PDB file of C-alpha atoms in Angstrom:
ATOM      1  CA  MET A  15      99.837 -65.777  95.673  1.00 67.00           C
ATOM      2  CA  LYS A  16      97.208 -62.902  95.166  1.00 65.00           C
ATOM      3  CA  ASN A  17      96.359 -63.334  99.214  1.00 70.00           C
ATOM      4  CA  PHE A  18      99.776 -62.196 100.096  1.00 71.00           C
ATOM      5  CA  SER A  19      99.244 -58.667  98.615  1.00 74.00           C
ATOM      6  CA  ASN A  20      98.185 -57.282 102.130  1.00 83.00           C
ATOM      7  CA  LYS A  21     100.463 -59.418 103.976  1.00 89.00           C
ATOM      8  CA  ILE A  22     103.779 -58.373 105.215  1.00 96.00           C
ATOM      9  CA  VAL A  23     106.701 -60.899 105.465  1.00 98.00           C
ATOM     10  CA  SER A  24     109.303 -60.453 107.971  1.00 99.00           C
ATOM     11  CA  ILE A  25     112.704 -62.131 107.290  1.00 99.00           C
ATOM     12  CA  ILE A  26     114.537 -62.341 110.855  1.00 99.00           C
ATOM     13  CA  ILE A  27     118.476 -62.803 110.748  1.00 99.00           C
ATOM     14  CA  PRO A  28     120.419 -63.457 113.872  1.00 98.00           C
ATOM     15  CA  THR A  29     123.829 -62.597 113.568  1.00 98.00           C
ATOM     16  CA  ARG A  30     127.379 -61.970 115.574  1.00 97.00           C
ATOM     17  CA  ASN A  31     130.656 -61.055 114.117  1.00 96.00           C
ATOM     18  CA  ARG A  32     130.113 -62.174 110.450  1.00 95.00           C
ATOM     19  CA  SER A  33     129.871 -58.842 108.723  1.00 97.00           C
ATOM     20  CA  ASN A  34     131.349 -59.892 105.584  1.00 95.00           C
ATOM     21  CA  ILE A  35     129.023 -63.199 105.280  1.00 95.00           C
ATOM     22  CA  LEU A  36     126.033 -60.802 106.286  1.00 97.00           C
ATOM     23  CA  ASN A  37     126.920 -58.563 103.592  1.00 98.00           C
ATOM     24  CA  GLU A  38     126.553 -61.522 101.062  1.00 97.00           C
ATOM     25  CA  CYS A  39     123.460 -62.875 102.385  1.00 98.00           C
ATOM     26  CA  LEU A  40     121.780 -59.191 102.593  1.00 98.00           C
ATOM     27  CA  LYS A  41     122.758 -58.843  98.914  1.00 98.00           C
ATOM     28  CA  GLY A  42     121.070 -62.102  98.183  1.00 98.00           C
ATOM     29  CA  ILE A  43     117.848 -60.823 100.099  1.00 98.00           C
ATOM     30  CA  MET A  44     117.627 -57.609  98.058  1.00 98.00           C
ATOM     31  CA  ASN A  45     117.605 -59.533  94.421  1.00 97.00           C
ATOM     32  CA  GLN A  46     114.483 -61.713  95.477  1.00 98.00           C
ATOM     33  CA  ASN A  47     112.001 -61.789  92.962  1.00 96.00           C
ATOM     34  CA  PHE A  48     109.262 -61.106  95.340  1.00 95.00           C
ATOM     35  CA  PRO A  49     106.807 -58.335  94.434  1.00 91.00           C
ATOM     36  CA  TYR A  50     104.887 -58.368  97.954  1.00 92.00           C
ATOM     37  CA  LYS A  51     105.462 -56.442 100.892  1.00 95.00           C
ATOM     38  CA  MET A  52     108.366 -57.668 103.314  1.00 96.00           C
ATOM     39  CA  GLU A  53     110.499 -56.128 106.126  1.00 98.00           C
ATOM     40  CA  ILE A  54     114.094 -57.159 107.287  1.00 99.00           C
ATOM     41  CA  ILE A  55     114.897 -57.663 110.991  1.00 99.00           C
ATOM     42  CA  ILE A  56     118.663 -58.046 111.751  1.00 99.00           C
ATOM     43  CA  VAL A  57     119.152 -59.363 115.536  1.00 99.00           C
ATOM     44  CA  ASP A  58     122.746 -58.122 116.325  1.00 98.00           C
ATOM     45  CA  ASP A  59     124.102 -60.664 119.345  1.00 98.00           C
ATOM     46  CA  PHE A  60     126.605 -58.287 120.705  1.00 98.00           C
ATOM     47  CA  SER A  61     128.848 -58.092 117.690  1.00 98.00           C
ATOM     48  CA  GLN A  62     132.444 -56.907 117.842  1.00 97.00           C
ATOM     49  CA  ASP A  63     133.148 -56.256 114.309  1.00 96.00           C
ATOM     50  CA  ASP A  64     131.788 -53.445 111.906  1.00 97.00           C
ATOM     51  CA  THR A  65     128.369 -55.346 111.608  1.00 98.00           C
ATOM     52  CA  GLN A  66     126.487 -52.233 112.625  1.00 97.00           C
ATOM     53  CA  LYS A  67     128.437 -50.236 109.529  1.00 98.00           C
ATOM     54  CA  VAL A  68     127.418 -53.138 107.213  1.00 98.00           C
ATOM     55  CA  VAL A  69     123.452 -52.779 108.133  1.00 98.00           C
ATOM     56  CA  PHE A  70     123.124 -49.202 108.178  1.00 97.00           C
ATOM     57  CA  TYR A  71     124.736 -49.442 104.466  1.00 98.00           C
ATOM     58  CA  TRP A  72     122.021 -51.925 103.496  1.00 98.00           C
ATOM     59  CA  LYS A  73     119.340 -50.093 105.380  1.00 98.00           C
ATOM     60  CA  LYS A  74     119.530 -47.302 102.809  1.00 96.00           C
ATOM     61  CA  LYS A  75     119.455 -49.631  99.697  1.00 97.00           C
ATOM     62  CA  PHE A  76     116.367 -51.496 101.432  1.00 98.00           C
ATOM     63  CA  GLU A  77     114.429 -48.140 102.121  1.00 95.00           C
ATOM     64  CA  ASP A  78     115.052 -46.891  98.495  1.00 95.00           C
ATOM     65  CA  LYS A  79     112.830 -49.991  97.645  1.00 94.00           C
ATOM     66  CA  LYS A  80     110.621 -49.289 100.046  1.00 94.00           C
ATOM     67  CA  ILE A  81     111.478 -52.299 102.269  1.00 97.00           C
ATOM     68  CA  LYS A  82     111.853 -51.563 105.916  1.00 97.00           C
ATOM     69  CA  LEU A  83     115.085 -52.698 107.506  1.00 98.00           C
ATOM     70  CA  ASN A  84     115.060 -52.806 111.557  1.00 98.00           C
ATOM     71  CA  TYR A  85     118.321 -53.307 113.409  1.00 98.00           C
ATOM     72  CA  VAL A  86     118.410 -54.528 117.311  1.00 98.00           C
ATOM     73  CA  ARG A  87     121.552 -55.157 119.129  1.00 98.00           C
ATOM     74  CA  ASN A  88     121.622 -57.435 122.162  1.00 97.00           C
ATOM     75  CA  SER A  89     123.466 -55.768 125.161  1.00 97.00           C
ATOM     76  CA  SER A  90     125.482 -59.208 125.517  1.00 97.00           C
ATOM     77  CA  SER A  91     125.836 -62.357 123.671  1.00 96.00           C
ATOM     78  CA  LYS A  92     122.827 -64.319 124.039  1.00 96.00           C
ATOM     79  CA  GLY A  93     122.930 -66.684 121.469  1.00 95.00           C
ATOM     80  CA  ALA A  94     120.890 -67.359 118.070  1.00 96.00           C
ATOM     81  CA  ASN A  95     117.650 -68.641 119.577  1.00 96.00           C
ATOM     82  CA  PHE A  96     117.216 -65.750 121.954  1.00 97.00           C
ATOM     83  CA  SER A  97     117.871 -63.368 119.243  1.00 98.00           C
ATOM     84  CA  ARG A  98     115.374 -64.948 116.785  1.00 98.00           C
ATOM     85  CA  ASN A  99     113.001 -64.711 119.918  1.00 98.00           C
ATOM     86  CA  ILE A 100     113.395 -60.896 119.853  1.00 98.00           C
ATOM     87  CA  GLY A 101     113.054 -60.877 116.107  1.00 99.00           C
ATOM     88  CA  ILE A 102     109.542 -62.499 116.732  1.00 99.00           C
ATOM     89  CA  LYS A 103     108.388 -59.964 119.323  1.00 98.00           C
ATOM     90  CA  ILE A 104     109.168 -56.830 117.156  1.00 98.00           C
ATOM     91  CA  ALA A 105     108.115 -58.258 113.712  1.00 98.00           C
ATOM     92  CA  ASN A 106     105.228 -56.762 112.070  1.00 98.00           C
ATOM     93  CA  GLY A 107     104.826 -59.270 109.497  1.00 97.00           C
ATOM     94  CA  GLU A 108     102.077 -61.727 109.288  1.00 97.00           C
ATOM     95  CA  ILE A 109     104.582 -64.216 107.913  1.00 98.00           C
ATOM     96  CA  ILE A 110     107.924 -64.793 109.535  1.00 99.00           C
ATOM     97  CA  VAL A 111     110.698 -66.141 107.621  1.00 99.00           C
ATOM     98  CA  PHE A 112     113.995 -67.574 109.444  1.00 98.00           C
ATOM     99  CA  VAL A 113     117.406 -67.331 107.701  1.00 98.00           C
ATOM    100  CA  ASP A 114     120.922 -67.399 109.074  1.00 97.00           C
ATOM    101  CA  ASP A 115     123.609 -64.748 108.204  1.00 97.00           C
ATOM    102  CA  ASP A 116     125.810 -67.624 106.481  1.00 94.00           C
ATOM    103  CA  ILE A 117     123.275 -68.213 103.685  1.00 95.00           C
ATOM    104  CA  LEU A 118     123.070 -66.951 100.014  1.00 96.00           C
ATOM    105  CA  PRO A 119     119.490 -67.036  98.806  1.00 97.00           C
ATOM    106  CA  PRO A 120     118.676 -67.674  95.079  1.00 97.00           C
ATOM    107  CA  PRO A 121     116.175 -65.020  93.463  1.00 98.00           C
ATOM    108  CA  ASN A 122     113.224 -67.206  93.467  1.00 98.00           C
ATOM    109  CA  TRP A 123     113.700 -68.673  97.253  1.00 98.00           C
ATOM    110  CA  LEU A 124     111.254 -66.489  99.256  1.00 98.00           C
ATOM    111  CA  HIS A 125     108.338 -67.068  96.745  1.00 97.00           C
ATOM    112  CA  ASN A 126     109.324 -70.907  96.824  1.00 97.00           C
ATOM    113  CA  LEU A 127     109.454 -71.141 100.385  1.00 98.00           C
ATOM    114  CA  ILE A 128     106.303 -69.569 101.266  1.00 97.00           C
ATOM    115  CA  LYS A 129     104.013 -69.906  98.440  1.00 95.00           C
ATOM    116  CA  ASN A 130     102.675 -73.111 100.335  1.00 93.00           C
ATOM    117  CA  LEU A 131     101.535 -70.916 103.471  1.00 95.00           C
ATOM    118  CA  GLU A 132      98.763 -68.767 101.514  1.00 87.00           C
ATOM    119  CA  ASN A 133      95.617 -70.933 102.682  1.00 84.00           C
ATOM    120  CA  ASP A 134      96.825 -72.902 105.600  1.00 90.00           C
ATOM    121  CA  ARG A 135      97.822 -70.894 108.624  1.00 92.00           C
ATOM    122  CA  LYS A 136      99.037 -74.320 110.713  1.00 93.00           C
ATOM    123  CA  LEU A 137     101.546 -75.079 108.133  1.00 96.00           C
ATOM    124  CA  CYS A 138     105.395 -74.644 108.638  1.00 97.00           C
ATOM    125  CA  THR A 139     107.797 -74.952 105.258  1.00 97.00           C
ATOM    126  CA  THR A 140     111.490 -75.460 105.134  1.00 96.00           C
ATOM    127  CA  GLY A 141     113.933 -75.972 102.470  1.00 95.00           C
ATOM    128  CA  PRO A 142     117.265 -77.635 101.653  1.00 92.00           C
ATOM    129  CA  VAL A 143     120.837 -75.591 102.647  1.00 91.00           C
ATOM    130  CA  ILE A 144     123.367 -76.618  99.730  1.00 88.00           C
ATOM    131  CA  LEU A 145     127.002 -76.498 100.820  1.00 76.00           C
ATOM    132  CA  LYS A 146     128.679 -74.091  98.443  1.00 66.00           C
ATOM    133  CA  THR A 147     131.844 -76.675  98.363  1.00 53.00           C
ATOM    134  CA  TRP A 148     131.948 -80.025 100.082  1.00 44.00           C
ATOM    135  CA  LYS A 149     135.712 -80.813 100.039  1.00 39.00           C
ATOM    136  CA  ASN A 150     136.273 -77.947 102.597  1.00 40.00           C
ATOM    137  CA  SER A 151     133.125 -77.555 104.012  1.00 40.00           C
ATOM    138  CA  ILE A 152     130.708 -79.155 106.420  1.00 41.00           C
ATOM    139  CA  GLY A 153     126.769 -79.054 106.989  1.00 39.00           C
ATOM    140  CA  LYS A 154     125.840 -77.147 110.005  1.00 38.00           C
ATOM    141  CA  HIS A 155     123.461 -80.002 110.930  1.00 36.00           C
ATOM    142  CA  GLY A 156     125.348 -82.960 111.373  1.00 37.00           C
ATOM    143  CA  GLU A 157     122.334 -85.256 111.521  1.00 37.00           C
ATOM    144  CA  GLY A 158     120.747 -83.757 108.389  1.00 38.00           C
ATOM    145  CA  ALA A 159     123.882 -83.659 106.259  1.00 40.00           C
ATOM    146  CA  SER A 160     123.527 -85.895 103.183  1.00 38.00           C
ATOM    147  CA  LEU A 161     126.930 -87.521 102.812  1.00 32.00           C
ATOM    148  CA  VAL A 162     126.114 -88.249  99.371  1.00 32.00           C
ATOM    149  CA  THR A 163     124.423 -84.814  97.912  1.00 37.00           C
ATOM    150  CA  HIS A 164     126.177 -82.603 100.301  1.00 41.00           C
ATOM    151  CA  VAL A 165     122.571 -80.791 101.057  1.00 47.00           C
ATOM    152  CA  THR A 166     121.460 -80.281 104.461  1.00 52.00           C
ATOM    153  CA  ARG A 167     118.103 -81.756 104.627  1.00 52.00           C
ATOM    154  CA  PRO A 168     115.454 -81.523 107.355  1.00 59.00           C
ATOM    155  CA  VAL A 169     115.561 -84.769 109.402  1.00 57.00           C
ATOM    156  CA  LYS A 170     112.849 -87.159 110.369  1.00 60.00           C
ATOM    157  CA  GLU A 171     111.922 -87.246 114.431  1.00 61.00           C
ATOM    158  CA  PHE A 172     109.045 -89.029 115.742  1.00 64.00           C
ATOM    159  CA  ASN A 173     107.557 -89.703 112.352  1.00 69.00           C
ATOM    160  CA  LYS A 174     107.745 -85.728 111.675  1.00 79.00           C
ATOM    161  CA  ILE A 175     109.843 -83.665 109.277  1.00 87.00           C
ATOM    162  CA  VAL A 176     112.121 -81.251 111.137  1.00 88.00           C
ATOM    163  CA  PRO A 177     112.546 -78.027 109.872  1.00 92.00           C
ATOM    164  CA  ILE A 178     115.744 -76.334 109.414  1.00 92.00           C
ATOM    165  CA  ALA A 179     116.260 -72.914 111.186  1.00 94.00           C
ATOM    166  CA  SER A 180     118.260 -71.311 108.641  1.00 95.00           C
ATOM    167  CA  ASN A 181     115.664 -71.709 106.206  1.00 97.00           C
ATOM    168  CA  MET A 182     112.119 -71.917 107.261  1.00 98.00           C
ATOM    169  CA  ALA A 183     108.855 -70.034 107.466  1.00 98.00           C
ATOM    170  CA  SER A 184     105.191 -69.877 109.215  1.00 98.00           C
ATOM    171  CA  TYR A 185     102.554 -67.238 110.353  1.00 98.00           C
ATOM    172  CA  LYS A 186     103.727 -65.161 113.229  1.00 98.00           C
ATOM    173  CA  GLU A 187     101.095 -66.600 116.013  1.00 97.00           C
ATOM    174  CA  ILE A 188     102.903 -70.017 115.759  1.00 97.00           C
ATOM    175  CA  PHE A 189     106.130 -68.558 116.805  1.00 98.00           C
ATOM    176  CA  GLU A 190     104.787 -66.288 119.114  1.00 98.00           C
ATOM    177  CA  ASN A 191     103.109 -69.149 121.055  1.00 96.00           C
ATOM    178  CA  ASN A 192     106.342 -71.339 120.682  1.00 96.00           C
ATOM    179  CA  LEU A 193     109.368 -69.511 120.971  1.00 97.00           C
ATOM    180  CA  PHE A 194     112.605 -70.749 120.514  1.00 97.00           C
ATOM    181  CA  ASP A 195     114.637 -72.381 123.605  1.00 94.00           C
ATOM    182  CA  PRO A 196     117.508 -69.919 124.185  1.00 94.00           C
ATOM    183  CA  MET A 197     119.313 -72.935 125.891  1.00 88.00           C
ATOM    184  CA  LEU A 198     119.550 -75.145 122.943  1.00 90.00           C
ATOM    185  CA  HIS A 199     121.308 -75.284 119.767  1.00 87.00           C
ATOM    186  CA  PRO A 200     121.418 -77.256 116.165  1.00 84.00           C
ATOM    187  CA  PRO A 201     120.355 -79.756 115.554  1.00 80.00           C
ATOM    188  CA  VAL A 202     118.122 -80.254 118.824  1.00 88.00           C
ATOM    189  CA  GLU A 203     116.478 -76.852 118.569  1.00 91.00           C
ATOM    190  CA  GLU A 204     114.164 -77.519 115.929  1.00 92.00           C
ATOM    191  CA  ILE A 205     113.334 -80.700 117.064  1.00 90.00           C
ATOM    192  CA  ASP A 206     112.175 -79.082 120.656  1.00 93.00           C
ATOM    193  CA  TRP A 207     110.492 -75.953 118.618  1.00 95.00           C
ATOM    194  CA  LEU A 208     108.480 -78.810 116.315  1.00 92.00           C
ATOM    195  CA  LEU A 209     107.534 -81.366 119.262  1.00 90.00           C
ATOM    196  CA  ARG A 210     106.286 -77.987 121.599  1.00 91.00           C
ATOM    197  CA  SER A 211     104.648 -76.445 118.099  1.00 93.00           C
ATOM    198  CA  ASN A 212     102.753 -79.599 117.362  1.00 88.00           C
ATOM    199  CA  ILE A 213     102.284 -78.231 113.620  1.00 92.00           C
ATOM    200  CA  GLU A 214     102.874 -79.627 110.069  1.00 93.00           C
ATOM    201  CA  VAL A 215     106.342 -79.244 108.114  1.00 94.00           C
ATOM    202  CA  LYS A 216     106.481 -79.191 104.742  1.00 95.00           C
ATOM    203  CA  PHE A 217     109.947 -79.803 102.648  1.00 94.00           C
ATOM    204  CA  VAL A 218     109.982 -77.782  99.613  1.00 96.00           C
ATOM    205  CA  PRO A 219     112.923 -78.719  97.490  1.00 94.00           C
ATOM    206  CA  GLU A 220     113.001 -75.379  95.256  1.00 96.00           C
ATOM    207  CA  ALA A 221     113.179 -73.398  98.352  1.00 97.00           C
ATOM    208  CA  PHE A 222     117.053 -74.303  98.673  1.00 95.00           C
ATOM    209  CA  VAL A 223     119.736 -71.667  99.819  1.00 95.00           C
ATOM    210  CA  PHE A 224     123.479 -72.104  99.615  1.00 93.00           C
ATOM    211  CA  HIS A 225     125.191 -72.637 102.891  1.00 90.00           C
ATOM    212  CA  ASN A 226     128.355 -69.666 102.714  1.00 86.00           C
ATOM    213  CA  LYS A 227     130.771 -70.909 105.157  1.00 67.00           C
ATOM    214  CA  LYS A 228     134.015 -72.978 104.659  1.00 55.00           C
ATOM    215  CA  ILE A 229     135.266 -75.399 107.237  1.00 50.00           C
ATOM    216  CA  ASN A 230     138.549 -73.897 107.174  1.00 48.00           C
ATOM    217  CA  ASP A 231     137.218 -70.505 108.346  1.00 58.00           C
ATOM    218  CA  LEU A 232     137.318 -72.265 111.774  1.00 63.00           C
ATOM    219  CA  LYS A 233     139.994 -73.678 113.508  1.00 75.00           C
ATOM    220  CA  PHE A 234     140.016 -77.484 113.848  1.00 78.00           C
ATOM    221  CA  ASN A 235     140.143 -77.537 117.547  1.00 84.00           C
ATOM    222  CA  LYS A 236     137.171 -74.983 117.881  1.00 84.00           C
ATOM    223  CA  LEU A 237     135.209 -77.628 115.405  1.00 84.00           C
ATOM    224  CA  VAL A 238     135.866 -80.522 117.510  1.00 90.00           C
ATOM    225  CA  ARG A 239     134.629 -78.664 120.504  1.00 90.00           C
ATOM    226  CA  LEU A 240     131.477 -77.755 118.380  1.00 87.00           C
ATOM    227  CA  ALA A 241     130.873 -81.418 117.483  1.00 90.00           C
ATOM    228  CA  TRP A 242     131.250 -82.443 121.187  1.00 93.00           C
ATOM    229  CA  LYS A 243     129.090 -79.897 122.524  1.00 89.00           C
ATOM    230  CA  ARG A 244     126.102 -80.036 119.838  1.00 88.00           C
ATOM    231  CA  GLY A 245     126.182 -84.116 119.812  1.00 92.00           C
ATOM    232  CA  SER A 246     126.448 -84.068 123.994  1.00 93.00           C
ATOM    233  CA  GLU A 247     123.449 -81.393 124.332  1.00 90.00           C
ATOM    234  CA  THR A 248     121.418 -83.478 121.898  1.00 90.00           C
ATOM    235  CA  GLY A 249     122.004 -86.762 123.970  1.00 92.00           C
ATOM    236  CA  TRP A 250     121.193 -84.626 127.086  1.00 90.00           C
ATOM    237  CA  TRP A 251     117.844 -83.386 125.506  1.00 90.00           C
ATOM    238  CA  TYR A 252     116.692 -86.662 124.408  1.00 89.00           C
ATOM    239  CA  ARG A 253     117.453 -88.378 128.148  1.00 89.00           C
ATOM    240  CA  VAL A 254     115.977 -85.564 129.826  1.00 87.00           C
ATOM    241  CA  LYS A 255     113.080 -84.425 127.499  1.00 84.00           C
ATOM    242  CA  ILE A 256     112.077 -87.747 126.173  1.00 84.00           C
ATOM    243  CA  LYS A 257     112.534 -90.135 128.922  1.00 80.00           C
ATOM    244  CA  MET A 258     113.112 -92.953 127.133  1.00 85.00           C
ATOM    245  CA  SER A 259     112.863 -96.476 128.312  1.00 88.00           C
ATOM    246  CA  PHE A 260     116.425 -98.577 128.606  1.00 90.00           C
ATOM    247  CA  LYS A 261     115.186-100.568 126.140  1.00 91.00           C
ATOM    248  CA  GLU A 262     114.379 -97.702 123.470  1.00 90.00           C
ATOM    249  CA  LYS A 263     117.988 -95.921 124.430  1.00 92.00           C
ATOM    250  CA  ILE A 264     119.857 -99.367 123.499  1.00 94.00           C
ATOM    251  CA  LYS A 265     117.851 -99.156 120.047  1.00 91.00           C
ATOM    252  CA  MET A 266     118.836 -95.761 119.291  1.00 91.00           C
ATOM    253  CA  SER A 267     122.176 -96.904 120.256  1.00 94.00           C
ATOM    254  CA  PHE A 268     122.469 -99.209 117.571  1.00 94.00           C
ATOM    255  CA  THR A 269     121.539 -96.346 115.265  1.00 90.00           C
ATOM    256  CA  MET A 270     124.151 -93.978 116.664  1.00 92.00           C
ATOM    257  CA  LEU A 271     126.731 -96.660 116.342  1.00 95.00           C
ATOM    258  CA  SER A 272     125.859 -97.293 112.666  1.00 94.00           C
ATOM    259  CA  THR A 273     126.214 -93.284 112.041  1.00 91.00           C
ATOM    260  CA  ILE A 274     129.456 -93.509 113.685  1.00 94.00           C
ATOM    261  CA  PHE A 275     131.078 -96.279 111.600  1.00 94.00           C
ATOM    262  CA  ARG A 276     129.569 -95.060 108.408  1.00 91.00           C
ATOM    263  CA  SER A 277     130.895 -91.441 108.911  1.00 90.00           C
ATOM    264  CA  LEU A 278     134.313 -92.573 109.624  1.00 92.00           C
ATOM    265  CA  GLY A 279     134.457 -94.619 106.521  1.00 91.00           C
ATOM    266  CA  HIS A 280     133.370 -92.044 104.752  1.00 83.00           C
ATOM    267  CA  ALA A 281     135.917 -89.810 106.226  1.00 84.00           C
ATOM    268  CA  ILE A 282     138.678 -92.365 105.354  1.00 89.00           C
ATOM    269  CA  ILE A 283     137.634 -93.105 101.940  1.00 87.00           C
ATOM    270  CA  LYS A 284     137.007 -88.967 100.881  1.00 78.00           C
ATOM    271  CA  GLU A 285     139.577 -88.020 103.198  1.00 74.00           C
ATOM    272  CA  CYS A 286     137.620 -85.105 104.592  1.00 75.00           C
ATOM    273  CA  ILE A 287     136.931 -84.428 108.218  1.00 81.00           C
ATOM    274  CA  GLY A 288     133.357 -83.888 108.155  1.00 79.00           C
ATOM    275  CA  GLY A 289     132.955 -87.462 108.773  1.00 85.00           C
ATOM    276  CA  VAL A 290     135.147 -87.340 111.651  1.00 89.00           C
ATOM    277  CA  LEU A 291     133.268 -84.625 113.276  1.00 88.00           C
ATOM    278  CA  ILE A 292     129.931 -86.127 112.853  1.00 88.00           C
ATOM    279  CA  SER A 293     131.272 -89.543 114.414  1.00 93.00           C
ATOM    280  CA  LEU A 294     132.517 -87.350 117.418  1.00 94.00           C
ATOM    281  CA  SER A 295     129.175 -85.515 117.712  1.00 92.00           C
ATOM    282  CA  GLU A 296     127.060 -88.923 117.517  1.00 94.00           C
ATOM    283  CA  PHE A 297     129.760 -90.614 120.133  1.00 96.00           C
ATOM    284  CA  ALA A 298     129.263 -87.650 122.638  1.00 94.00           C
ATOM    285  CA  LYS A 299     125.321 -87.969 121.970  1.00 93.00           C
ATOM    286  CA  LEU A 300     125.541 -91.648 122.937  1.00 95.00           C
ATOM    287  CA  LEU A 301     127.695 -91.280 126.391  1.00 95.00           C
ATOM    288  CA  ALA A 302     124.975 -87.789 127.074  1.00 93.00           C
ATOM    289  CA  LEU A 303     121.933 -90.347 126.377  1.00 92.00           C
ATOM    290  CA  PHE A 304     123.061 -92.689 128.810  1.00 92.00           C
ATOM    291  CA  GLY A 305     123.993 -90.011 131.572  1.00 91.00           C
ATOM    292  CA  LEU A 306     127.792 -90.664 131.633  1.00 91.00           C
ATOM    293  CA  LEU A 307     128.583 -86.542 130.574  1.00 85.00           C
ATOM    294  CA  LYS A 308     126.928 -84.226 133.110  1.00 73.00           C
ATOM    295  CA  PHE A 309     125.290 -81.061 132.611  1.00 66.00           C
ATOM    296  CA  LYS A 310     124.810 -78.845 135.531  1.00 60.00           C
ATOM    297  CA  ASN A 311     121.887 -75.676 135.786  1.00 56.00           C
ATOM    298  CA  ARG A 312     120.603 -76.871 132.552  1.00 58.00           C
ATOM    299  CA  LYS A 313     116.789 -76.316 131.959  1.00 56.00           C
ATOM    300  CA  ILE A 314     114.450 -76.483 128.988  1.00 50.00           C
ATOM    301  CA  LYS A 315     111.032 -75.437 127.757  1.00 54.00           C
ATOM    302  CA  SER A 316     108.118 -77.483 128.835  1.00 45.00           C
ATOM    303  CA  TRP A 317     105.625 -79.002 126.053  1.00 40.00           C
ATOM    304  CA  LYS A 318     102.181 -77.856 126.053  1.00 38.00           C
TER     305      LYS A 318
END
C-alpha cells in the first residue's frame, strides 16, 4: 500500500445520543494497525447526552498520535444521511470511510477495507457486519441479515452488490458527486446511492466489524415501528423510483412472501423476535409497493 503514504483517509461517524457506544467505537479506531495518515470526523446529530464530552476526551488521545479529530454538531436532528453528507463536505481525506457509532472494528479492519482502493479510483469497498450475540440481537439491515450465519452482508439488487453504509469506503469525489439522500434509511439508502453513483462495489470478507447493539437496548414497540417504517419506505421507494410494471411487482411480491414465511418459521423454531420483525418489514414493503400505504410530501434524489 505504498500509494497510501501521501493520502489522508477520513473516517466519518454520524452519531446521536449514544455516547457509551461511540466511546467503544473510537477505542477500536484508535487501535487500528494503520501506519498512514487519517482523520476522524464525528457529526453529532443534535445529541442530548454527554456525546460532546466523550468526543473531546478522545480528541486529545488522537491528537497525541498526530491524528486529527473534527467534531461537528447539527443545530437540530437531521438524520444519519444528512450527517454523512456534512462529513463528506468537510473531509480533508482523499479516501472516505463510513462507519456507524455502533460498530467495533478489529485492529486490521481499516487496512483490509481500503487496500483494494489503491489502484482503482472508481471502486467502493464494503465488509460484513457481525452481530456480537444473535439470540438477543438483530442486524440493522433486515434484507442483508443472514438467519444462518448471523452476519449482515451486502445484498444484491439489480445484479449489483450493495454496500453497507456502516462499513464502506471509496474516494471522496465519488461521494461528493453522489451524496446520500437524507430522506432515506436502511436498507434502501445504500441501494439508492449505488444506483445513482453507478460504480463497482467489492465485498471484502476480511474487512469485518462487529455490531455493538443488543435488541433489548430498544423497547419492543419501538422495534416494531422501526421495522414497519423501514419496510414501508423500501416498498415506496421501489414503486416511485423504479416504476415497476404490475408483472414485475407480482414477481417481487412472491419473493417477499417467501421471506415472510421463512422468517416467521425461523422465529418460531429459534424463539427469537428477529424473524418476526423481518416478516413485519417485508409485509409493510409489500403493501407500499402496491400503493396501499400512503406517503405525503416525500421527495427523492433524481438519478443522473
